[in-house]
Amino acid sequence: MAFAALALVVSTPATPASARTVDFRPGAAGIGDPAYPLDGNGGYDVLHYHLDVRYQPATDWLDGKATITATATQHLSRFNLDFIGLTVEEVTVNGQPARVRRDGDELVVTPARGLLKGLPFVVVARYHGIPETFRVPEIPLESRFIHTDDGALVAGEPESAATWYPVNDHPQDKATYSVNVTVPDGLTALSNGIPLGSTSSAGWTTWRWAATSPMASYLSTLAIGRWRIDQHRHDGRPTVIAVDETLPPTLADDAVERTDEITDFLESLFGPYPFEANGAIVDNHDPLLFALETQTRPVYPASFFDDGPNPLDDNLVAHELAHQWFGDSVSVRYWKDLWLNEGFAAYAEWLWSEHNGFMSVREWFNMLYDTELGGGLWTPPPYDPTGGTDPFRISVYSRGPMTLHALRLTVGDDAFWTIMRRWVVEHRYGNAETEDFVALAERVSGRQLDGLFAAWLTGSVKPPNPDPLPPGARKAAIPQPRNLHR
Ligand code: TRP
Ligand code: ZN
């Protein structure tokens, strides 16, 4: 309905003479991130994705229909969507068939008529096929659309969405989502946000989800399988904690069942939890070797959890939940700024660990400071303002939190917590860069902090230790990492 009227507006300009002078141009094939030149696209901004997908695990087959509502940010003769593998049947724009061409992992869509800057338009794409799993050569690691023994799981960073729907695949273009997933009766399909229930007919069950806060596409997930589900409300928010039914009930459950408690603790530090829902998804699939901060419902691999109490299990949950503030609500503008996600989530881990009676923040800091591993910690540094190189380096997880700790020691607790809370308020649901953080820290503290950030964030030389352990203190043993990526 709405788009029929829209099509009229677009195809019948008030003054035909001026319409002829409109300079419609193709949207760019990438959004302009030097580290990933083809991620995202130019010329439009997506408001909402409505996805209807049907998945049959027996054949790995997916049928999909994506309804994408966007606004043109330039006069568009054509535009791209990121899309990997699947076969496109048909694309319409404002109800009229569009021409579609494949160019690698890009769909090039030419609508019947140009799209005027500032006006909304609706794209409907129908597609099908077997979604592609991303495999890292030589390592048994899978990501993006993962085919599991009881269903499927989508998780991957910096991209994963384009393996199951056409998308403007970069954190700069956040949108809300409604997702309907149809699976054979007996299986449960999970996604982000609020659970809207399910209906069954003719052997299939459709599960409905709504992500009502702006979400970066790599944070959207789909998890199909058989789960042990704890669904409840916490602080009024629907919370869905799903653990693979094949896991013994003491393995991951002990840690993910602390989701509410850890969220409350993080709220006491960083201010209100930013989203409409919360939860966890734990899948038992050996090649899943990472956790991911999928919005409102982090994905965890079974292999990261020990049987019995292990503080590192809770730390992983604290890490992914902290990402809801740092990474999900406040997202990077360019992937070069990844330490704004990982450094902050890692520092939140230290804070939780201290609160939880495990290692203190100071012990974590010193453990990393003293480590002889050295490699990758001091060079390359966590932040390279020129971008371009692989942003996923180990130092974002180590010197990232060390930078925050050094900042806290320099400006004092009051200023530090004001900086952290203002950061999440000022950039809520948006994108930010390192320069914004440095400017905020200088504004709040009233100090010149170039030297501090040069030493901890961009430099390659180990600075003097600002927080040594008292003489004679027992040194913390390095906890055995079970994972490289978290
Ligand atoms: N950002 C993820 C986390 O903090 C971990 C991660 C790093 C990752 N690189 C990845 C996840 C690549 C998936 C793919 O939990
Ligand atoms: Zn992380």
Coordinates of C-alpha atoms and ligand atoms in Angstrom, one line a residue:
M1 CA 0.0 0.0 0.0
A2 CA 2.5 2.5 1.2
F3 CA 4.8 1.8 -1.6
A4 CA 2.3 2.0 -4.4
A5 CA 1.7 5.6 -3.4
L6 CA 5.4 6.0 -3.2
A7 CA 6.0 4.7 -6.7
L8 CA 3.6 7.4 -7.9
V9 CA 5.6 10.1 -6.2
V10 CA 8.8 8.7 -7.6
S11 CA 7.6 8.2 -11.1
T12 CA 5.5 11.4 -11.4
P13 CA 7.6 14.4 -10.5
A14 CA 5.7 17.5 -10.0
T15 CA 7.5 19.3 -12.8
P16 CA 8.5 16.9 -15.6
A17 CA 11.0 19.5 -17.0
S18 CA 13.1 19.6 -13.8
A19 CA 12.8 15.8 -13.5
R20 CA 14.7 15.6 -16.7
T21 CA 17.6 17.5 -15.1
V22 CA 17.9 15.2 -12.1
D23 CA 21.3 13.7 -12.2
F24 CA 20.7 10.0 -11.2
R25 CA 24.0 8.2 -10.5
P26 CA 25.0 4.7 -9.3
G27 CA 25.5 4.2 -5.6
A28 CA 29.0 3.2 -4.6
A29 CA 29.8 -0.6 -4.3
G30 CA 31.3 0.0 -0.8
I31 CA 30.4 2.3 2.1
G32 CA 34.0 3.6 2.3
D33 CA 35.8 1.6 4.9
P34 CA 39.4 1.2 3.8
A35 CA 39.8 -2.1 5.7
Y36 CA 36.9 -3.7 3.8
P37 CA 36.3 -1.7 0.6
L38 CA 33.3 -3.6 -0.6
D39 CA 31.5 -3.9 2.7
G40 CA 28.2 -1.9 2.7
N41 CA 27.2 0.2 -0.2
G42 CA 26.7 3.9 -1.0
G43 CA 23.6 6.0 -1.8
Y44 CA 21.0 4.8 0.6
D45 CA 20.3 4.1 4.2
V46 CA 18.3 1.1 5.3
L47 CA 15.5 1.7 7.9
H48 CA 14.1 -1.8 8.3
Y49 CA 14.7 -5.4 7.1
H50 CA 11.7 -7.7 7.2
L51 CA 12.9 -11.2 6.5
D52 CA 10.8 -14.3 5.8
V53 CA 13.0 -17.4 5.5
R54 CA 12.3 -21.1 5.4
Y55 CA 15.1 -23.5 6.2
Q56 CA 15.2 -27.3 5.8
P57 CA 18.1 -28.8 7.8
A58 CA 17.8 -32.1 6.0
T59 CA 18.9 -30.5 2.7
D60 CA 20.5 -27.3 4.0
W61 CA 18.0 -25.5 1.7
L62 CA 16.9 -21.9 2.4
D63 CA 14.1 -20.0 0.7
G64 CA 14.0 -16.3 1.5
K65 CA 12.2 -13.1 0.9
A66 CA 13.7 -9.9 2.1
T67 CA 11.6 -6.7 2.3
I68 CA 14.0 -3.8 2.7
T69 CA 12.8 -0.3 3.5
A70 CA 15.5 2.4 2.7
T71 CA 16.0 6.1 2.0
A72 CA 18.0 7.3 -0.9
T73 CA 20.8 9.5 0.2
Q74 CA 21.6 10.6 -3.4
H75 CA 19.7 10.5 -6.7
L76 CA 20.1 6.8 -7.5
S77 CA 20.2 5.3 -11.0
R78 CA 21.1 2.0 -9.4
F79 CA 22.4 0.6 -6.1
N80 CA 24.2 -2.4 -4.7
L81 CA 23.3 -4.9 -2.0
D82 CA 25.9 -7.3 -0.4
F83 CA 24.8 -10.9 -1.1
I84 CA 26.8 -14.1 -1.0
G85 CA 26.1 -17.3 -2.9
L86 CA 22.3 -17.7 -2.9
T87 CA 20.3 -17.6 -6.2
V88 CA 18.2 -14.5 -6.7
E89 CA 14.8 -15.2 -8.3
E90 CA 13.3 -11.7 -8.5
V91 CA 13.8 -8.2 -7.2
T92 CA 11.3 -5.4 -7.2
V93 CA 11.8 -1.8 -6.2
N94 CA 8.6 0.1 -5.2
G95 CA 6.6 -2.8 -6.6
Q96 CA 8.1 -2.7 -10.1
P97 CA 10.5 -5.4 -11.4
A98 CA 14.1 -4.3 -11.3
R99 CA 17.1 -5.5 -13.3
V100 CA 19.6 -7.5 -11.2
R101 CA 23.2 -8.4 -12.0
R102 CA 25.7 -10.3 -9.9
D103 CA 29.2 -8.9 -9.5
G104 CA 31.0 -11.2 -7.0
D105 CA 29.5 -10.7 -3.6
E106 CA 27.5 -7.7 -4.8
L107 CA 24.0 -7.5 -6.2
V108 CA 23.7 -4.6 -8.6
V109 CA 20.0 -3.5 -8.7
T110 CA 18.7 -1.2 -11.4
P111 CA 15.2 0.0 -10.6
A112 CA 12.8 0.8 -13.4
R113 CA 13.0 4.4 -12.5
G114 CA 15.6 6.5 -10.7
L115 CA 15.2 7.0 -7.0
L116 CA 15.1 10.6 -5.7
K117 CA 17.4 11.6 -2.9
G118 CA 15.6 11.9 0.5
L119 CA 12.7 9.6 -0.5
P120 CA 12.1 6.2 0.9
F121 CA 11.9 3.1 -1.3
V122 CA 11.1 -0.6 -0.8
V123 CA 13.1 -3.4 -2.2
V124 CA 11.6 -7.0 -2.2
A125 CA 14.1 -9.8 -3.1
R126 CA 13.2 -13.4 -3.4
Y127 CA 16.0 -16.0 -3.3
H128 CA 17.0 -19.6 -2.5
G129 CA 19.8 -22.1 -2.2
I130 CA 22.3 -23.6 0.2
P131 CA 23.8 -20.8 2.3
E132 CA 27.6 -20.7 2.2
T133 CA 29.7 -21.5 5.3
F134 CA 32.9 -19.5 5.6
R135 CA 35.8 -21.9 6.4
V136 CA 39.3 -20.8 7.4
P137 CA 41.8 -22.9 5.4
E138 CA 43.8 -25.3 7.6
I139 CA 41.8 -24.6 10.8
P140 CA 38.6 -26.4 11.6
L141 CA 36.8 -23.1 12.1
E142 CA 33.5 -22.1 10.6
S143 CA 31.7 -18.8 10.6
R144 CA 28.9 -16.9 8.9
F145 CA 26.1 -19.3 7.9
I146 CA 27.0 -22.5 9.8
H147 CA 25.2 -25.8 9.1
T148 CA 25.0 -27.7 12.4
D149 CA 23.7 -31.2 13.0
D150 CA 20.3 -30.1 14.2
G151 CA 19.9 -26.9 12.2
A152 CA 22.0 -23.8 11.5
L153 CA 23.7 -20.9 13.2
V154 CA 24.7 -17.5 11.8
A155 CA 27.6 -15.6 13.4
G156 CA 30.6 -13.9 12.0
E157 CA 32.5 -10.7 12.2
P158 CA 33.0 -8.3 10.4
E159 CA 30.4 -9.8 8.1
S160 CA 27.9 -12.7 8.2
A161 CA 24.5 -11.3 7.1
A162 CA 25.0 -11.4 3.4
T163 CA 25.1 -15.2 3.5
W164 CA 21.3 -15.3 4.3
Y165 CA 19.8 -12.0 3.1
P166 CA 20.7 -9.1 0.8
V167 CA 22.1 -6.3 3.0
N168 CA 24.0 -3.1 3.3
D169 CA 26.6 -5.0 5.3
H170 CA 28.5 -2.5 7.4
P171 CA 27.9 -1.1 10.9
Q172 CA 27.4 2.4 9.5
D173 CA 24.0 1.4 8.3
K174 CA 22.0 0.2 11.3
A175 CA 18.4 -0.8 10.9
T176 CA 15.5 -2.5 12.8
Y177 CA 14.5 -6.0 12.0
S178 CA 11.5 -8.3 11.9
V179 CA 12.4 -11.9 11.2
N180 CA 10.0 -14.9 10.5
V181 CA 11.8 -18.2 10.3
T182 CA 10.0 -21.3 9.2
V183 CA 11.5 -24.7 10.2
P184 CA 10.2 -28.3 10.3
D185 CA 8.0 -28.9 13.4
G186 CA 10.1 -29.9 16.4
L187 CA 12.9 -27.4 15.7
T188 CA 13.1 -24.0 17.3
A189 CA 14.4 -20.9 15.4
L190 CA 15.9 -18.1 17.4
S191 CA 16.9 -14.6 16.4
N192 CA 17.5 -11.2 17.9
G193 CA 15.2 -9.1 20.0
I194 CA 11.7 -9.8 21.2
P195 CA 10.1 -13.3 20.8
L196 CA 6.7 -13.0 19.2
G197 CA 5.8 -16.6 19.4
S198 CA 5.2 -19.3 16.8
T199 CA 2.5 -20.9 14.7
S200 CA 2.5 -24.3 13.0
S201 CA 0.9 -25.7 9.9
A202 CA 1.4 -28.6 7.6
G203 CA 4.6 -29.8 9.3
W204 CA 6.3 -26.4 9.5
T205 CA 6.6 -24.0 12.4
T206 CA 7.2 -20.3 12.0
W207 CA 9.0 -18.4 14.7
R208 CA 8.7 -14.6 14.8
W209 CA 11.2 -12.1 16.3
A210 CA 11.5 -8.4 16.3
A211 CA 14.7 -6.4 16.9
T212 CA 13.3 -2.9 17.6
S213 CA 16.5 -1.0 18.3
P214 CA 18.9 -0.1 15.5
M215 CA 21.2 -3.0 14.8
A216 CA 24.4 -3.5 12.7
S217 CA 24.0 -6.3 10.3
Y218 CA 26.9 -8.5 11.6
L219 CA 25.0 -8.6 14.9
S220 CA 21.9 -10.2 13.4
T221 CA 21.7 -13.9 14.1
L222 CA 19.7 -17.0 13.3
A223 CA 19.9 -20.1 15.4
I224 CA 18.0 -23.2 14.5
G225 CA 18.0 -26.4 16.5
R226 CA 16.8 -28.1 19.7
W227 CA 17.4 -26.0 22.7
R228 CA 16.8 -26.0 26.5
I229 CA 15.2 -22.6 26.8
D230 CA 14.8 -20.4 29.8
Q231 CA 12.5 -17.6 28.9
H232 CA 11.7 -14.9 31.5
R233 CA 11.5 -11.2 32.1
H234 CA 14.3 -9.3 33.8
D235 CA 13.7 -5.5 34.4
G236 CA 10.8 -5.8 32.1
R237 CA 12.9 -7.1 29.2
P238 CA 12.2 -10.5 27.6
T239 CA 15.2 -12.7 28.2
V240 CA 15.7 -15.8 26.2
I241 CA 18.6 -18.1 27.2
A242 CA 18.9 -21.1 24.9
V243 CA 21.4 -23.9 25.4
D244 CA 21.9 -26.7 23.0
E245 CA 19.8 -29.6 24.3
T246 CA 22.7 -32.1 23.7
L247 CA 24.9 -30.4 26.4
P248 CA 24.9 -31.6 30.0
P249 CA 22.9 -29.0 32.1
T250 CA 25.9 -28.0 34.2
L251 CA 28.3 -27.1 31.4
A252 CA 27.3 -23.7 29.9
D253 CA 24.1 -23.2 31.9
D254 CA 26.0 -22.2 35.0
A255 CA 27.6 -19.3 33.2
V256 CA 24.9 -18.1 30.9
E257 CA 22.3 -18.3 33.7
R258 CA 24.3 -15.4 35.2
T259 CA 23.2 -13.1 32.3
D260 CA 20.8 -11.1 34.4
E261 CA 23.2 -10.7 37.3
I262 CA 26.1 -9.7 35.1
T263 CA 23.8 -7.3 33.1
D264 CA 22.8 -5.6 36.4
F265 CA 26.5 -5.2 37.4
L266 CA 27.4 -3.7 34.0
E267 CA 24.4 -1.3 34.3
S268 CA 25.8 -0.1 37.6
L269 CA 29.0 0.8 35.8
F270 CA 27.9 2.0 32.3
G271 CA 24.3 3.1 32.8
P272 CA 21.1 1.5 31.5
Y273 CA 21.3 -1.6 29.3
P274 CA 20.6 -0.3 25.8
F275 CA 18.2 -2.8 24.3
E276 CA 14.7 -4.2 24.4
A277 CA 15.7 -7.9 25.1
N278 CA 18.5 -10.0 26.4
G279 CA 19.7 -13.6 26.4
A280 CA 22.2 -16.1 25.2
I281 CA 22.6 -18.8 22.6
V282 CA 25.0 -21.7 23.3
D283 CA 25.5 -24.1 20.3
N284 CA 27.3 -27.4 20.5
H285 CA 29.1 -27.5 17.2
D286 CA 32.9 -28.2 17.2
P287 CA 33.9 -25.8 14.4
L288 CA 32.3 -22.9 16.3
L289 CA 35.4 -21.6 17.9
F290 CA 34.4 -18.1 18.9
A291 CA 31.7 -16.2 20.8
L292 CA 30.0 -13.2 19.3
E293 CA 28.1 -10.2 20.7
T294 CA 25.0 -10.8 18.5
Q295 CA 22.6 -8.0 19.6
T296 CA 20.4 -8.9 22.6
R297 CA 21.5 -12.5 22.3
P298 CA 25.2 -13.3 22.3
V299 CA 26.3 -16.6 20.6
Y300 CA 28.6 -18.8 22.7
P301 CA 30.4 -22.0 21.6
A302 CA 30.0 -25.0 24.0
S303 CA 33.7 -25.6 23.9
F304 CA 34.5 -22.4 25.8
F305 CA 32.7 -23.6 28.9
D306 CA 34.2 -25.9 31.5
D307 CA 32.2 -28.3 33.6
G308 CA 32.1 -27.0 37.1
P309 CA 32.6 -23.4 38.3
N310 CA 35.3 -21.5 36.3
P311 CA 35.5 -17.7 36.6
L312 CA 36.7 -17.5 33.0
D313 CA 33.3 -18.9 31.9
D314 CA 31.6 -15.9 33.6
N315 CA 34.2 -13.5 32.1
L316 CA 33.2 -14.6 28.7
V317 CA 29.6 -13.8 29.4
A318 CA 30.6 -10.4 30.9
H319 CA 32.6 -9.8 27.7
E320 CA 29.7 -10.4 25.3
L321 CA 27.2 -8.5 27.5
A322 CA 29.5 -5.5 27.8
H323 CA 29.6 -5.5 24.0
Q324 CA 25.9 -4.6 24.1
W325 CA 27.0 -1.1 25.2
F326 CA 30.4 -1.1 23.4
G327 CA 30.2 -2.5 19.9
D328 CA 26.4 -2.9 19.5
S329 CA 24.9 0.3 20.8
V330 CA 28.0 2.4 20.2
S331 CA 29.5 0.8 17.0
V332 CA 32.6 1.5 15.1
R333 CA 32.4 3.9 12.1
Y334 CA 35.4 2.1 10.6
W335 CA 36.8 -1.3 11.6
K336 CA 40.2 0.4 12.4
D337 CA 38.4 1.5 15.6
L338 CA 37.8 -2.1 16.8
W339 CA 39.6 -1.5 20.1
L340 CA 36.5 0.7 21.0
N341 CA 34.6 -2.7 21.0
E342 CA 37.2 -5.2 22.2
G343 CA 39.2 -3.0 24.6
F344 CA 36.1 -1.9 26.4
A345 CA 34.5 -5.4 26.5
A346 CA 37.9 -6.8 27.8
Y347 CA 38.1 -4.0 30.5
A348 CA 34.5 -4.9 31.5
E349 CA 35.7 -8.5 31.9
W350 CA 38.4 -7.3 34.4
L351 CA 35.8 -5.3 36.3
W352 CA 33.5 -8.2 36.5
S353 CA 36.3 -10.5 37.5
E354 CA 37.2 -8.2 40.4
H355 CA 33.6 -7.9 41.5
N356 CA 33.2 -11.6 41.2
G357 CA 36.2 -12.2 43.6
F358 CA 38.5 -13.5 40.9
M359 CA 41.5 -11.6 39.7
S360 CA 41.5 -7.8 40.3
V361 CA 41.8 -5.2 37.5
R362 CA 45.3 -4.4 38.7
E363 CA 46.2 -8.1 38.6
W364 CA 44.9 -8.4 35.0
F365 CA 46.8 -5.3 34.0
N366 CA 50.0 -6.5 35.5
M367 CA 49.6 -10.0 34.1
L368 CA 49.6 -8.5 30.6
Y369 CA 52.2 -5.9 31.4
D370 CA 54.7 -8.5 32.6
T371 CA 54.0 -11.2 30.1
E372 CA 57.0 -12.2 28.1
L373 CA 54.8 -13.3 25.3
G374 CA 55.3 -9.8 24.0
G375 CA 54.6 -10.8 20.4
G376 CA 51.7 -8.8 19.1
L377 CA 51.2 -7.0 22.4
W378 CA 53.5 -4.0 21.8
T379 CA 53.6 -4.1 18.0
P380 CA 51.5 -3.7 16.1
P381 CA 49.6 -1.4 18.4
P382 CA 45.8 -1.7 18.9
Y383 CA 45.0 1.5 16.9
D384 CA 46.4 2.6 13.6
P385 CA 44.7 5.8 12.5
T386 CA 45.5 5.1 8.8
G387 CA 43.4 1.9 8.9
G388 CA 43.8 -0.5 5.9
T389 CA 45.6 -3.4 7.7
D390 CA 43.7 -6.3 9.4
P391 CA 41.9 -4.7 12.4
F392 CA 41.5 -8.0 14.2
R393 CA 44.9 -8.0 15.9
I394 CA 45.6 -9.4 19.3
S395 CA 46.6 -6.1 20.9
V396 CA 43.0 -4.7 20.7
Y397 CA 42.1 -7.3 23.3
S398 CA 45.2 -6.7 25.5
R399 CA 46.5 -3.2 25.1
G400 CA 42.9 -2.0 24.5
P401 CA 41.9 -2.6 28.2
M402 CA 45.3 -1.5 29.3
T403 CA 44.7 1.8 27.6
L404 CA 41.5 2.3 29.5
H405 CA 43.1 1.4 32.8
A406 CA 46.0 3.9 32.1
L407 CA 43.4 6.5 31.3
R408 CA 41.5 5.8 34.6
L409 CA 44.8 6.1 36.6
T410 CA 45.6 9.4 34.8
V411 CA 42.2 11.2 35.1
G412 CA 40.9 9.6 38.3
D413 CA 37.8 7.5 38.9
D414 CA 35.2 10.3 38.8
A415 CA 36.3 11.6 35.5
F416 CA 36.8 8.1 34.1
W417 CA 33.3 6.9 34.9
T418 CA 31.8 10.1 33.6
I419 CA 33.7 9.6 30.3
M420 CA 32.5 6.0 30.0
R421 CA 28.8 6.9 30.7
R422 CA 28.8 9.9 28.5
W423 CA 30.4 7.8 25.7
V424 CA 27.4 5.4 25.7
V425 CA 24.9 8.3 25.9
E426 CA 26.4 10.5 23.2
H427 CA 26.8 7.7 20.7
R428 CA 23.8 5.5 21.6
Y429 CA 22.7 3.5 18.5
G430 CA 25.3 5.3 16.5
N431 CA 28.9 5.0 15.2
A432 CA 32.0 6.6 16.7
E433 CA 35.7 6.8 16.1
T434 CA 38.8 6.9 18.4
E435 CA 39.2 10.6 17.8
D436 CA 35.7 11.1 19.4
F437 CA 36.8 9.1 22.5
V438 CA 40.0 11.0 22.9
A439 CA 38.2 14.3 22.5
L440 CA 35.5 13.3 25.1
A441 CA 38.2 12.2 27.6
E442 CA 40.0 15.5 27.2
R443 CA 36.8 17.5 27.6
V444 CA 35.6 15.6 30.7
S445 CA 39.0 15.5 32.4
G446 CA 40.1 19.0 31.3
R447 CA 43.5 17.5 30.4
Q448 CA 45.7 17.1 27.4
L449 CA 45.8 13.3 26.8
D450 CA 47.8 13.0 23.5
G451 CA 50.8 11.6 25.3
L452 CA 48.7 9.0 27.2
F453 CA 47.0 7.7 24.0
A454 CA 50.3 7.8 22.0
A455 CA 51.9 5.7 24.7
W456 CA 49.2 3.1 25.2
L457 CA 47.2 3.1 22.0
T458 CA 49.3 4.0 19.0
G459 CA 52.9 3.5 20.2
S460 CA 55.0 0.4 19.7
V461 CA 57.3 0.8 22.8
K462 CA 56.3 -0.6 26.2
P463 CA 55.6 2.4 28.5
P464 CA 56.6 2.5 32.2
N465 CA 54.1 0.6 34.5
P466 CA 51.7 3.1 36.0
D467 CA 50.1 0.5 38.4
P468 CA 52.7 -2.0 39.6
L469 CA 51.7 -4.7 42.1
P470 CA 53.0 -4.0 45.6
P471 CA 56.4 -5.6 46.3
G472 CA 56.0 -9.2 47.3
A473 CA 52.6 -9.6 45.8
R474 CA 51.8 -13.0 44.4
K475 CA 51.8 -12.7 40.6
A476 CA 48.7 -13.9 38.9
A477 CA 49.2 -16.9 36.8
I478 CA 48.2 -16.5 33.2
P479 CA 44.8 -18.1 32.8
Q480 CA 44.9 -20.7 30.1
P481 CA 43.1 -19.2 27.1
R482 CA 40.8 -21.6 25.5
N483 CA 40.3 -19.4 22.6
L484 CA 42.0 -16.8 20.5
H485 CA 38.8 -14.9 19.6
R486 CA 36.3 -13.7 22.1
Ligands
TRP1 N1 34.1 -10.0 18.5 C1 34.0 -11.3 19.0 C2 33.8 -11.2 20.5 O1 34.3 -10.3 21.1 C3 35.1 -12.2 18.6 C4 35.6 -12.3 17.2 C5 36.7 -11.8 16.7 C6 35.0 -13.0 16.1 N2 36.9 -12.1 15.4 C7 35.8 -12.8 15.0 C8 33.8 -13.7 16.0 C9 35.5 -13.3 13.8 C10 33.5 -14.2 14.7 C11 34.3 -14.0 13.6 O2 33.2 -12.1 21.1
ZN2 ZN 34.7 -9.1 22.0

